[in-house]
Coordinates of C-alpha atoms in Angstrom, one line a residue:
X743 CA 0.2 0.0 0.4
X744 CA 1.0 3.7 -0.6
X745 CA 0.1 6.3 2.2
X746 CA 0.1 9.8 1.4
X747 CA 1.4 10.9 4.7
X748 CA 0.9 14.6 4.0
X749 CA 3.6 17.2 4.4
X750 CA 4.8 20.2 7.1
X751 CA 1.7 22.7 8.4
X752 CA 3.6 25.7 10.5
X753 CA 7.1 23.8 11.3
X754 CA 5.8 20.6 12.1
X755 CA 4.7 16.9 10.5
X756 CA 1.4 16.6 10.0
X757 CA 0.4 12.8 10.8
X758 CA -1.8 10.7 8.5
X759 CA -5.1 12.2 8.4
X760 CA -8.4 10.1 10.5
X761 CA -10.0 8.3 7.2
X762 CA -6.9 6.9 5.6
X763 CA -6.1 3.9 8.4
X764 CA -9.5 3.1 7.9
X765 CA -9.7 3.6 4.0
X766 CA -6.3 0.6 4.3
X767 CA -8.3 -1.7 6.7
X768 CA -11.5 -1.5 4.6
X769 CA -9.4 -1.9 1.1
X770 CA -7.8 -4.9 3.1
X771 CA -10.6 -6.5 4.4
X772 CA -12.6 -6.2 1.0
X773 CA -9.1 -8.2 -0.5
X774 CA -8.7 -10.4 1.9
X775 CA -12.2 -11.4 1.7
X776 CA -12.0 -11.3 -2.4
X777 CA -9.1 -13.9 -1.9
X778 CA -10.5 -16.4 1.3
X779 CA -7.6 -15.8 3.4
X780 CA -5.6 -12.7 4.8
X781 CA -3.7 -11.7 2.2
X782 CA 0.0 -9.7 3.5
X783 CA 0.1 -6.4 3.6
X784 CA 3.0 -3.8 2.7
X785 CA 2.8 0.0 3.6
X786 CA 5.4 2.9 1.9
X787 CA 4.7 6.4 3.2
X788 CA 7.5 9.3 3.3
X789 CA 6.6 10.4 6.7
X790 CA 7.3 7.7 9.8
X791 CA 4.9 6.9 12.4
X792 CA 5.8 8.1 15.7
X793 CA 6.5 4.5 16.8
X794 CA 9.5 4.3 15.0
X795 CA 11.4 6.1 18.2
X796 CA 10.7 2.4 20.0
X797 CA 13.6 1.4 17.9
X798 CA 15.6 3.9 19.5
X799 CA 17.3 3.8 23.0
X800 CA 18.9 6.9 25.4
X801 CA 22.7 6.8 24.8
X802 CA 25.3 9.5 26.2
X803 CA 25.3 12.2 23.6
X804 CA 29.0 12.2 23.5
X805 CA 28.8 8.4 21.8
X806 CA 28.9 9.0 17.6
X807 CA 26.2 6.6 16.9
X808 CA 23.9 9.0 18.8
X809 CA 21.7 11.6 17.8
X810 CA 20.0 14.9 20.0
X811 CA 16.1 16.1 19.5
X812 CA 14.3 13.0 18.7
X813 CA 10.8 13.8 19.3
X814 CA 9.9 14.7 22.9
X815 CA 13.0 12.8 24.8
X816 CA 15.2 14.7 26.1
X817 CA 18.7 13.8 25.3
X818 CA 20.4 11.4 22.6
X819 CA 19.0 8.4 21.6
X820 CA 21.1 6.0 19.7
X821 CA 19.6 2.6 18.1
X822 CA 18.3 -0.1 20.1
X823 CA 20.3 -3.2 18.2
X824 CA 18.1 -6.0 20.1
X825 CA 15.6 -4.8 18.0
X826 CA 17.2 -3.3 15.5
X827 CA 18.7 -5.3 11.9
X828 CA 21.9 -5.3 11.9
X829 CA 23.9 -2.3 9.6
X830 CA 21.2 -0.3 10.0
X831 CA 22.4 3.9 10.5
X832 CA 20.9 6.5 12.8
X833 CA 22.3 8.9 11.1
X834 CA 19.2 11.7 11.9
X835 CA 16.6 12.3 14.0
X836 CA 13.2 10.8 13.1
X837 CA 10.9 13.6 11.8
X838 CA 7.7 12.1 12.9
X839 CA 4.7 13.9 14.0
X840 CA 4.2 15.4 17.0
X841 CA 0.6 13.9 17.3
X842 CA 0.0 10.6 17.4
X843 CA -2.8 9.6 14.6
X844 CA -2.9 6.0 15.8
X845 CA -2.2 5.0 12.6
X846 CA 0.7 2.4 13.7
X847 CA -2.2 0.8 16.3
X848 CA -4.5 0.7 13.4
X849 CA -2.4 -1.3 11.1
X850 CA -1.2 -3.2 13.7
X851 CA -5.0 -4.4 14.3
X852 CA -5.5 -5.6 10.2
X853 CA -4.2 -9.0 10.2
X854 CA -1.8 -9.7 7.5
X855 CA 0.0 -6.0 7.6
X856 CA 3.6 -6.6 8.4
X857 CA 5.7 -4.0 7.4
X858 CA 5.9 -0.4 7.1
X859 CA 8.7 1.9 5.2
X860 CA 9.6 5.4 5.3
X861 CA 11.5 7.7 3.3
X862 CA 11.6 11.9 4.6
X863 CA 14.7 11.1 7.4
X864 CA 16.9 10.1 4.3
X865 CA 20.2 9.4 5.6
X866 CA 18.8 6.8 8.1
X867 CA 18.7 3.4 6.8
X868 CA 17.7 1.3 10.0
X869 CA 14.7 -1.5 10.5
X870 CA 13.6 -3.4 13.2
X871 CA 10.1 -5.2 14.5
X872 CA 7.8 -3.2 16.8
X873 CA 5.4 -5.2 18.0
X874 CA 5.3 -7.5 15.7
X875 CA 5.4 -4.9 12.5
X876 CA 8.5 -4.1 10.8
X877 CA 9.7 -0.1 10.3
X878 CA 12.1 1.8 8.6
X879 CA 13.6 3.5 6.3
X880 CA 15.1 3.6 3.0
X881 CA 18.0 6.7 2.2
X882 CA 17.6 9.1 -0.2
X883 CA 17.9 8.0 -4.0
X884 CA 17.5 11.7 -5.8
X885 CA 20.1 14.5 -6.5
X886 CA 18.1 17.1 -5.2
X887 CA 17.9 16.8 -1.0
X888 CA 20.8 17.0 1.3
X889 CA 23.6 18.5 -0.9
X890 CA 25.8 16.9 -2.9
X891 CA 28.5 14.3 -2.4
X892 CA 26.1 12.7 0.0
X893 CA 25.5 8.8 -0.3
X894 CA 22.6 8.1 -2.2
X895 CA 20.5 4.7 -2.6
X896 CA 17.6 2.8 -2.5
X897 CA 16.7 -0.3 -0.2
X898 CA 16.1 -3.7 -2.1
X899 CA 13.5 -5.6 -0.9
X900 CA 13.2 -9.8 -1.9
X901 CA 9.8 -11.2 -0.9
X902 CA 9.3 -14.8 -0.9
X903 CA 5.8 -15.5 -2.2
X904 CA 4.5 -18.3 0.2
X905 CA 6.1 -16.4 3.0
X906 CA 6.4 -12.5 2.3
X907 CA 6.3 -11.1 5.6
X908 CA 9.8 -13.3 6.0
X909 CA 11.2 -10.8 3.4
X910 CA 15.4 -10.0 2.8
X911 CA 16.4 -6.4 2.6
X912 CA 19.4 -4.5 1.8
X913 CA 20.7 -0.7 1.1
X914 CA 22.4 -0.3 -2.0
X915 CA 24.2 3.3 -2.2
X916 CA 26.4 4.9 -4.8
X917 CA 27.7 8.6 -4.3
X918 CA 27.5 11.5 -6.3

C-alpha cells in the first residue's frame, strides 16, 4: 500500500488524516475477503509514524552513533541493537508528527500488515520490529536533497511468495 502521509504545517509534520487508516483497513479486508484468506500487506509512506522511535534507546550524547532532538525526548538516542536489523544507520533524528494519529495501532489491528517503510529522514537506513510490524527507512536516491556528495541509494526488498513477511532487504548505495 502507498499512503500519502502529508506534509509540514507551521513547522510541524502532520500525521495521516483520520480516515486514511480506516480506508486502508477496509481495502485490505475487502482484498482478504475476495481471496478467501489473509493477504500479506506492506505499507510505504514518506513521513514515519512516531512508533519508529521505539527502535531507539537513550545514549550518551558523546557517542558517535547517537542523535539529539528526537521527538519529545531529552538528551540523545541511539539504535536499540536488540530490536534493529544489523547494519542500519541512525544519522538524523526521526522527523515524526508530534501528534500520534493512531495509524500504527490501526495497522497493528489489521491482520496481514507486516511492514511499514519510510523515506523522509533520508540519511537513516535502520529497520526493526515493533509489536510484530517491521518499521524502517530507505535512504535518499535523488540528487536534490541533503546536498551534493552525500551517499545516495535505495532499499532492495526480496519477497518470497510463500512467506512474504520473511523478506530480505538491503541498502544499495552510490556516491554523487
